[in-house]
Coordinates of C-alpha atoms in Angstrom, one line a residue:
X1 CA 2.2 19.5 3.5
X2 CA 2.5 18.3 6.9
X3 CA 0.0 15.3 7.6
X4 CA -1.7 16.4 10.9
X5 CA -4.9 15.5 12.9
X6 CA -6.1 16.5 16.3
X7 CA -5.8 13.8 18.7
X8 CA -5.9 15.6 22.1
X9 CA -8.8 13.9 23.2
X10 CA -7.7 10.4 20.7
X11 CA -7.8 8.1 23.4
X12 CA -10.6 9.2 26.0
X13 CA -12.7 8.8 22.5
X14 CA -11.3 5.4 21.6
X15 CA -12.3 4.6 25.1
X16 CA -15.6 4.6 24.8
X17 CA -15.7 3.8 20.8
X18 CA -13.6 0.2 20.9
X19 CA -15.2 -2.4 23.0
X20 CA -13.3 -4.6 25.1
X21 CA -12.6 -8.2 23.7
X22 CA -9.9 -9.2 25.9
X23 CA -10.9 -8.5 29.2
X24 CA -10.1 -12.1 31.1
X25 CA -6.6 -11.2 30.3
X26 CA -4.7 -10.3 33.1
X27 CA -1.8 -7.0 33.1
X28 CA 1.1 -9.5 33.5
X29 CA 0.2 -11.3 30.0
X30 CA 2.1 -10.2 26.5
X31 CA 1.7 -11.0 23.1
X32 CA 3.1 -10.1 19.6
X33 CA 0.2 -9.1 17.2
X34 CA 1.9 -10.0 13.3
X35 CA 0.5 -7.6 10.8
X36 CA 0.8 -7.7 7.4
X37 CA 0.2 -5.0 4.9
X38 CA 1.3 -2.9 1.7
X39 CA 4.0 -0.8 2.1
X40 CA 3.1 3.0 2.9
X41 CA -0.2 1.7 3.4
X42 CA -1.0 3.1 7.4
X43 CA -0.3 6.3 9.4
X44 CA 3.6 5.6 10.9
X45 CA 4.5 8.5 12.8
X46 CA 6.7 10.3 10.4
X47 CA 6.2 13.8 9.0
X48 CA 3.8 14.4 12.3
X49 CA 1.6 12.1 11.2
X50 CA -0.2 9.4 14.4
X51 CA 1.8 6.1 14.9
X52 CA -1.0 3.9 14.9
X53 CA 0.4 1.0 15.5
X54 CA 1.9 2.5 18.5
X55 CA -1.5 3.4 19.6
X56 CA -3.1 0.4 19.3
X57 CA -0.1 -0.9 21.9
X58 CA -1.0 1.6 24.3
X59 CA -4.7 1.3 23.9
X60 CA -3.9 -2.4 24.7
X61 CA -2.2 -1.6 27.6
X62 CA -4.4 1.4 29.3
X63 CA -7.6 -0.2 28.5
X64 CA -7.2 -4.1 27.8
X65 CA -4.5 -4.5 30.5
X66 CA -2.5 -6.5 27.6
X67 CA 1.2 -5.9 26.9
X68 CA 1.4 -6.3 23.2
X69 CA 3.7 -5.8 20.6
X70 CA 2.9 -4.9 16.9
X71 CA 5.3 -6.4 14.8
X72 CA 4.2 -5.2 11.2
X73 CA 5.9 -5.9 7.9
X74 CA 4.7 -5.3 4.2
X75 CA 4.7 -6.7 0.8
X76 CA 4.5 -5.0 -2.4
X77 CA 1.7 -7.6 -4.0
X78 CA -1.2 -9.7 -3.5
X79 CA 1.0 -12.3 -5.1
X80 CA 4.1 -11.8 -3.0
X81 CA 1.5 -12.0 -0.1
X82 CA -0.4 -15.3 -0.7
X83 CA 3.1 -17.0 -1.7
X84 CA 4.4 -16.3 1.3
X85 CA 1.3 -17.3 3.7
X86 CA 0.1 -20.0 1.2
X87 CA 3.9 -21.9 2.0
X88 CA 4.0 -21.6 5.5
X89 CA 6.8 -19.4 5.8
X90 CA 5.0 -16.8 8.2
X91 CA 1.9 -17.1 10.0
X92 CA 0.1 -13.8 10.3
X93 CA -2.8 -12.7 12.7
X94 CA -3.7 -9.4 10.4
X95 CA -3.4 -9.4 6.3
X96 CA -5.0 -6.6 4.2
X97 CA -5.2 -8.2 0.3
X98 CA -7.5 -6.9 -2.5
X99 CA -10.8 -8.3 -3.4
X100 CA -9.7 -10.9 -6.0
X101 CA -7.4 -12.2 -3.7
X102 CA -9.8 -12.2 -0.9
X103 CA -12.0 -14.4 -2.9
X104 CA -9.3 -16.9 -3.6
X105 CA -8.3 -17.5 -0.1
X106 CA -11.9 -18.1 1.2
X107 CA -12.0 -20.6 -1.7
X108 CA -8.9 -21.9 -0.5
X109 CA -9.9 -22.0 2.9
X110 CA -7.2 -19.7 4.1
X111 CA -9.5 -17.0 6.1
X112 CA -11.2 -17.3 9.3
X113 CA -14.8 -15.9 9.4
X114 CA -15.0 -12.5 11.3
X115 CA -17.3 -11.8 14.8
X116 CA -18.8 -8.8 13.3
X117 CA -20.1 -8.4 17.1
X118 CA -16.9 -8.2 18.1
X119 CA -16.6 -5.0 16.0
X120 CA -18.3 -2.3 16.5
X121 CA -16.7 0.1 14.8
X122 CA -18.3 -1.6 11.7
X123 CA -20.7 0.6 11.8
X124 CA -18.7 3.2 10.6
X125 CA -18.4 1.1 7.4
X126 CA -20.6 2.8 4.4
X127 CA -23.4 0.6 3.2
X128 CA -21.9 0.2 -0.2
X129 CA -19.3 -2.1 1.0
X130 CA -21.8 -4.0 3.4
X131 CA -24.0 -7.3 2.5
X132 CA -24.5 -8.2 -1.2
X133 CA -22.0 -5.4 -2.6
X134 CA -19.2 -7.3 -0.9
X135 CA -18.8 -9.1 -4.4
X136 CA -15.8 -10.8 -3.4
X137 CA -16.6 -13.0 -0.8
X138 CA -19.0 -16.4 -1.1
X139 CA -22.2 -16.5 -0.6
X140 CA -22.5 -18.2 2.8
X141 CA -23.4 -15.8 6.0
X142 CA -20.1 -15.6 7.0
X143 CA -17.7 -12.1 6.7
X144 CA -14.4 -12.7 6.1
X145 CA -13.0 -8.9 5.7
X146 CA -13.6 -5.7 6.9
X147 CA -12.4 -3.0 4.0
X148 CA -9.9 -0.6 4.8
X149 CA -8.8 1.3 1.5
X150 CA -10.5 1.4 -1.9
X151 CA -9.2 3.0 -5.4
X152 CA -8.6 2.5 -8.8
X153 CA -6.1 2.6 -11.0
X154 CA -5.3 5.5 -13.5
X155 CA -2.4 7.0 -15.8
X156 CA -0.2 9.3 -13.7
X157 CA 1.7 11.6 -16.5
X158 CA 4.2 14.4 -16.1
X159 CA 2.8 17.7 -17.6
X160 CA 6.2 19.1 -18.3
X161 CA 7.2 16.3 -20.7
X162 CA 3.8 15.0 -22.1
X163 CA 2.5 17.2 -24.4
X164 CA -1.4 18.0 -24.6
X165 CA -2.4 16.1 -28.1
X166 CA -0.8 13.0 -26.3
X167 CA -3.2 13.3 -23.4
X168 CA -6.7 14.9 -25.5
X169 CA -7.8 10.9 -25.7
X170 CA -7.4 10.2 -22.0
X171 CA -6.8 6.9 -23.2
X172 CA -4.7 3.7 -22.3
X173 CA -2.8 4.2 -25.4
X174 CA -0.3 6.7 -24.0
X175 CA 1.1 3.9 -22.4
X176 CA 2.3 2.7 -25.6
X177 CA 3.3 5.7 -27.1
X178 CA 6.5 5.8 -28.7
X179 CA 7.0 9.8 -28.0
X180 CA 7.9 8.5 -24.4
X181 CA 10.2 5.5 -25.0
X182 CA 12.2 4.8 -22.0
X183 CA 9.9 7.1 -20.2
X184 CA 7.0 4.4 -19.5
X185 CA 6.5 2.6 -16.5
X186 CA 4.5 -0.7 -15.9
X187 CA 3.2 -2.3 -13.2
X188 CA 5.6 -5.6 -11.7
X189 CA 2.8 -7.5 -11.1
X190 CA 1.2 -10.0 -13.4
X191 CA -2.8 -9.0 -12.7
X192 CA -2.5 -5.3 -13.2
X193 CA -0.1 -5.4 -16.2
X194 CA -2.0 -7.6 -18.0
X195 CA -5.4 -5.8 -16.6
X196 CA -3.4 -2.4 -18.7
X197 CA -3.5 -4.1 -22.1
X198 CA -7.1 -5.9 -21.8
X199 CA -8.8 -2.4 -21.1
X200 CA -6.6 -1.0 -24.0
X201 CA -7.7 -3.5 -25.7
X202 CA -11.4 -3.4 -24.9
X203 CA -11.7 -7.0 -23.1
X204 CA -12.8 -8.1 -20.0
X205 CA -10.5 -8.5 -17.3
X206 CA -12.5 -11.3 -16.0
X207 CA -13.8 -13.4 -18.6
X208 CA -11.5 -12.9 -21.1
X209 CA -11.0 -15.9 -23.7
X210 CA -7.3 -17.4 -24.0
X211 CA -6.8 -15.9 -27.2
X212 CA -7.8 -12.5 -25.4
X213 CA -4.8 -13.3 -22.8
X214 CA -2.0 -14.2 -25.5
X215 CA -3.0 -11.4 -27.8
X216 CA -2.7 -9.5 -24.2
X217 CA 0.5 -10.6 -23.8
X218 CA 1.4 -9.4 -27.4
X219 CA 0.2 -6.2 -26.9
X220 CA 2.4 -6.2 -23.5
X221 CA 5.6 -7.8 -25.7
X222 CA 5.0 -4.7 -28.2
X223 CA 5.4 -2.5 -25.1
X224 CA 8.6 -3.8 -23.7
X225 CA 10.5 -1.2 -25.5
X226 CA 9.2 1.4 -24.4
X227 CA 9.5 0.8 -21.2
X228 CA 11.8 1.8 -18.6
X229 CA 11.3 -0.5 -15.9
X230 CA 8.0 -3.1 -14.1
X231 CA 8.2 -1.1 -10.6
X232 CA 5.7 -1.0 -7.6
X233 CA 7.0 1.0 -4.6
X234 CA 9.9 2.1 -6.8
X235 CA 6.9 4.3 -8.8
X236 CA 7.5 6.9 -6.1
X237 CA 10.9 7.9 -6.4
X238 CA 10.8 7.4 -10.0
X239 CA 7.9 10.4 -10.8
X240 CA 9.1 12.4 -8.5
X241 CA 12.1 12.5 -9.4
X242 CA 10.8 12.7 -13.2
X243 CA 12.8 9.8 -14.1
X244 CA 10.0 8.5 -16.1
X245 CA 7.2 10.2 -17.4
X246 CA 4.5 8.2 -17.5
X247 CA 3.4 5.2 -15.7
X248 CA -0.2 3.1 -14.5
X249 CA -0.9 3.1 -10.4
X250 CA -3.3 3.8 -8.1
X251 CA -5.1 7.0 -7.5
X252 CA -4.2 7.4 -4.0
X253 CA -0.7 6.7 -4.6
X254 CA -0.8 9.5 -7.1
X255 CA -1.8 11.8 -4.8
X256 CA 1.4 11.3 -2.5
X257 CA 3.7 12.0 -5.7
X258 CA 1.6 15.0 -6.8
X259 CA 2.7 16.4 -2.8
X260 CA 6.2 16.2 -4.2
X261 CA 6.1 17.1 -7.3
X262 CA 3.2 19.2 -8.5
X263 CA 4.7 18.6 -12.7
X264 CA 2.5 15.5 -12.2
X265 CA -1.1 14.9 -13.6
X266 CA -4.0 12.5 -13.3
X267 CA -6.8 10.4 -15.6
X268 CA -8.9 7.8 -15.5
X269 CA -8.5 5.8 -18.8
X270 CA -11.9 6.1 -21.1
X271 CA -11.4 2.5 -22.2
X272 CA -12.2 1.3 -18.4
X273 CA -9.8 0.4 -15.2
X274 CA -9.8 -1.7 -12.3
X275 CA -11.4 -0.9 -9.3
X276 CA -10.2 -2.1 -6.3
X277 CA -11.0 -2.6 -2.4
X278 CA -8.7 -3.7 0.0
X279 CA -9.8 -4.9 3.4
X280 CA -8.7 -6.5 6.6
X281 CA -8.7 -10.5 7.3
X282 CA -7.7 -12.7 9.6
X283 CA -5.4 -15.9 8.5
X284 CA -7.0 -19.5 9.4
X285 CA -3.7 -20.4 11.3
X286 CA -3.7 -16.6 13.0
X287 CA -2.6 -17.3 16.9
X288 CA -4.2 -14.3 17.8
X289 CA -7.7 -14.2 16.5
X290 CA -9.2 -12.1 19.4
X291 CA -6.6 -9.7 19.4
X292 CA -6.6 -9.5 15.5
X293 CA -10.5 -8.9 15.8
X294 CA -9.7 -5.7 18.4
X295 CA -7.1 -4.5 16.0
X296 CA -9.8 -4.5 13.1
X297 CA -12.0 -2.7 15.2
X298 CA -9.2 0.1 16.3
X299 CA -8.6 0.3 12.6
X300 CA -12.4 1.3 12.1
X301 CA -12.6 3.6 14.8
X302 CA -13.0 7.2 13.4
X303 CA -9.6 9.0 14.4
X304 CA -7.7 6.2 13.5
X305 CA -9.1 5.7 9.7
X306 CA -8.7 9.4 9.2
X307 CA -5.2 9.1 10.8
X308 CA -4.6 6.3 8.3
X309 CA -6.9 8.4 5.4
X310 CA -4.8 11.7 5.9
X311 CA -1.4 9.4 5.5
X312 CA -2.4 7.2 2.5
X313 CA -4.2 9.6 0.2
X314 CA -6.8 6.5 -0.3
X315 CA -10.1 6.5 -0.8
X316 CA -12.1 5.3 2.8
X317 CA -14.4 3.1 2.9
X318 CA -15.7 4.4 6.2
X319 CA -18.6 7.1 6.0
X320 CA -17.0 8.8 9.7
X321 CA -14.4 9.6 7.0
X322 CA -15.3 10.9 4.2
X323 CA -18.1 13.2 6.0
X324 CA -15.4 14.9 8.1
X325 CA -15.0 19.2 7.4
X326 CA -11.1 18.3 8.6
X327 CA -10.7 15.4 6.5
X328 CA -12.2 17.0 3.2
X329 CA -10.1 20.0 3.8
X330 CA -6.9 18.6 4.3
X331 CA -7.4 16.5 1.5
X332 CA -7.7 19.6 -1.0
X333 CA -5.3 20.8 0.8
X334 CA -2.8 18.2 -0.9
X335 CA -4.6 18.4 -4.3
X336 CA -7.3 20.9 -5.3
X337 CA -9.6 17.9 -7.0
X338 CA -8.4 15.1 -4.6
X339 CA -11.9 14.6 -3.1
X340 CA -13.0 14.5 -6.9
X341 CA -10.5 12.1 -7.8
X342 CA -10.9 9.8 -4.8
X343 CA -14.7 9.9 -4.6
X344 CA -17.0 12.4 -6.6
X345 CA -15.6 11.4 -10.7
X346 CA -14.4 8.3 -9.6
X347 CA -18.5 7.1 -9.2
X348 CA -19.0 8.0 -13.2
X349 CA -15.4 6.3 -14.1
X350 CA -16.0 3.1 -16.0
X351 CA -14.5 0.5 -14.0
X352 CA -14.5 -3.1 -13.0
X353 CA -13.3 -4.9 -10.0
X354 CA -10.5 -8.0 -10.9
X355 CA -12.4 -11.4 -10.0
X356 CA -10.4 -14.7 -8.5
X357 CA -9.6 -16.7 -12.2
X358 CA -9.6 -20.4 -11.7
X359 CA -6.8 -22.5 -10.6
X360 CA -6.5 -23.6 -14.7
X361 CA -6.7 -20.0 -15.6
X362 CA -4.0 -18.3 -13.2
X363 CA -1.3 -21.2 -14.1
X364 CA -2.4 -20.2 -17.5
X365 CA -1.6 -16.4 -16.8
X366 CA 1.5 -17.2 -15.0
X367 CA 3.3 -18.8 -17.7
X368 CA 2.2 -15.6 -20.2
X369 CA 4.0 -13.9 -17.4
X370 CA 6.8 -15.5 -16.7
X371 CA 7.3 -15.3 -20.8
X372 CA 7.2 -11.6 -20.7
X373 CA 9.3 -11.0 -17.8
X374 CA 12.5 -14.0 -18.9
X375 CA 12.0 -12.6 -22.4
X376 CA 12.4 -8.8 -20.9
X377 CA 15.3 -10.6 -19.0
X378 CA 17.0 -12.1 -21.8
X379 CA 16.5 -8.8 -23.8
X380 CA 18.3 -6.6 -21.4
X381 CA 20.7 -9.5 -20.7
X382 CA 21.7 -9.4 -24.5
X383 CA 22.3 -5.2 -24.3
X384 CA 24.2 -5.9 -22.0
X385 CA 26.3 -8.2 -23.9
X386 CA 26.8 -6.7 -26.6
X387 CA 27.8 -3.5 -24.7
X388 CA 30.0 -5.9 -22.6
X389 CA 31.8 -7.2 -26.2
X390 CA 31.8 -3.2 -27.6
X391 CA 33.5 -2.3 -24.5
X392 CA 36.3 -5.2 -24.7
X393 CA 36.9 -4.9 -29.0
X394 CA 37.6 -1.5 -28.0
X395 CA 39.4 -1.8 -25.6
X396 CA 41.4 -4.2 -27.4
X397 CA 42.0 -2.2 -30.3
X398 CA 43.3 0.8 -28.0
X399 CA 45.7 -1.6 -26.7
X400 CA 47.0 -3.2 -29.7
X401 CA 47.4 0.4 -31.5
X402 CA 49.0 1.5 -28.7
X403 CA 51.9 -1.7 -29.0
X404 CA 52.2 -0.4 -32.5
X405 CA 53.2 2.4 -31.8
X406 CA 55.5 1.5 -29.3
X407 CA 57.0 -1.4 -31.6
X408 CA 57.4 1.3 -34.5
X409 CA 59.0 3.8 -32.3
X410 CA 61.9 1.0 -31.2
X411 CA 62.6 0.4 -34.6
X412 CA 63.0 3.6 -35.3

């Protein structure tokens, strides 16, 4: 389907919707606004769909007399993310992370506090993402995000190779079921992998005990052979393709396959999943908080987040959303139970959000992780060994048949 939206009148709208920050600044002045996101995660201008990064630079220009620049990369996980800003190897005005992640770099001192006056568009933010619901930031009267996507995670399955008895459970086990060896994929990431086998095994994600975590981490080793590969972005490809058959990800994301390839299905595990928001902060060491803080609120104006909602197949968090006829429509456009799957089922799923784990307790999860992955290394690293040492002992005995034969037909 072709991702499109009405934006004839986009801009005289967002003139009178986005409120001026920048002002002072005169027409001559530039800057470079560095954005930071999830891959696939914002309406880019292909298959018809709004450039809205491109907007934004012209809204600058028209309206804030600014000549800017977005220059916007992604990463693949809130780990890859906080590694990179947490060693000072980029400095970033604009990052979108998840909650748990949120709440680790306010405890770490790594956000700025937002001017919600500065963002006007917030009111277009539902209340159930507003005041004491924001569960992942501190206490104090500060905001540090404003949320741009939420979801949760379920098991995406291809109908043509899973059969019906495998699914009738809708439960976390078919991730370990040996019918579809080779077939499986998991996440790369060492929060929702692990997250997989503590709802399988009926734990919580957040207070689990250590014992909880290894025997986690058994369940995950017990796994390893079934699956095909740990993949993020590579999911896509992958079920669309069917090269696997079935894998853990996020709703949203399933909806984008299902476009593709309509062979794939959709459940929310029984056991319980994560639910997730992610939402848009500004770095302590951004060098551009007032333009990050105009961005935010272009991000929350109405046409933009259904730009963005329309692209993405996520959930929004923004009421101006999830009201619109055009919106809803498109969206069962894509999938006839999309607006089920994003918003109406997903209020009676039983799910939990991931909480920030103490410094103690994510060294402790790391080293569970790194033992998975280096032994899944070492596994594969063997195969290919003893493939490798096949491959020579025949080739070998070809060879030294083959000098026989030659030797016995001189002599003869």
């Amino acid at each position: 389907m072709k991702k499109t939206v009405s934006y004839i009148v986009l801009l005289s709208t967002l003139v009178l919707l986005l409120c001026p920050i920048l002002s002072s600044c005169g027409s001559d002045e530039s800057s470079t606004l560095y954005v930071f996101n999830w891959g696939e995660y914002i309406s880019d201008g292909s298959e018809e769909s709004l450039n809205v990064n491109e907007e934004f630079e012209k809204y600058c220009l028209e309206e804030l007399g600014l000549n800017v620049t977005v220059n916007y990369s992604t990463y693949s996980s809130n780990e890859d993310m906080y590694a990179k800003i947490s060693s000072g190897a980029a400095v970033y005005d604009v990052i979108i992370p998840s909650d748990y992640m949120i709440q680790r770099m306010v405890v770490e001192d790594m956000l700025a506090p937002l001017d919600i006056s500065k963002i006007p568009n917030y009111e277009n933010v539902d209340e159930a993402f507003k005041g004491e619901n924001v569960y992942y930031e501190d206490d104090s009267d500060n905001i540090y995000s404003v949320p741009y996507f939420y979801g949760m995670v379920g098991i995406i399955y291809n109908s043509d190779i899973v059969s019906e008895e495998d699914i009738a459970a809708q439960s976390w086990d078919l991730m370990w079921n040996e019918n579809y060896s080779r077939d499986i994929l998991q996440f790369n990431n060492s929060r929702d992998a692990f997250g997989t086998a503590l709802y399988k095994l009926g734990y919580d994600v957040n207070t689990a005990t250590d014992e909880q975590w290894i025997e986690a981490l058994s369940t995950l080793k017990g796994q390893k052979d079934l699956v095909q590969g740990y993949v993020m972005d590579e999911i896509f490809n992958k079920m669309k393709s069917n090269s696997a058959a079935v894998a853990a990800y996020y709703a949203g994301d399933f909806l984008s396959m299902y476009e593709d390839n309509d062979s794939l299905a959709f459940y929310y595990p029984a056991e319980g999943t994560n639910r997730y928001v992610d939402a848009m902060c500004i770095p302590k060491n951004s060098e551009n908080y007032d333009l990050a803080t105009e961005y935010i609120n272009f991000m929350c104006s109405k046409e933009i987040a259904i730009a963005n909602a329309e692209y993405t197949y996520y959930a929004s968090p923004m009421k101006t959303v999830r009201n619109d006829p055009e919106y809803q429509s498109c969206m069962e456009e894509v999938h006839p139970d999309a607006m089920d799957i994003l918003y109406n089922n997903a209020e009676n799923v039983k799910a939990t959000p991931y909480m920030n784990l103490s410094p103690e307790r994510l060294s402790f999860v790391n080293e569970l992780w790194e033992e998975l992955k280096v032994e899944s290394s070492i596994g594969t690293g063997v195969t290919v060994l003893c493939w490798i040492i096949l491959g020579t002992l025949v080739v070998l005995v070809v060879v030294h048949t083959v000098k026989k034969r030659r030797r016995a037909k001189y002599y003869d």
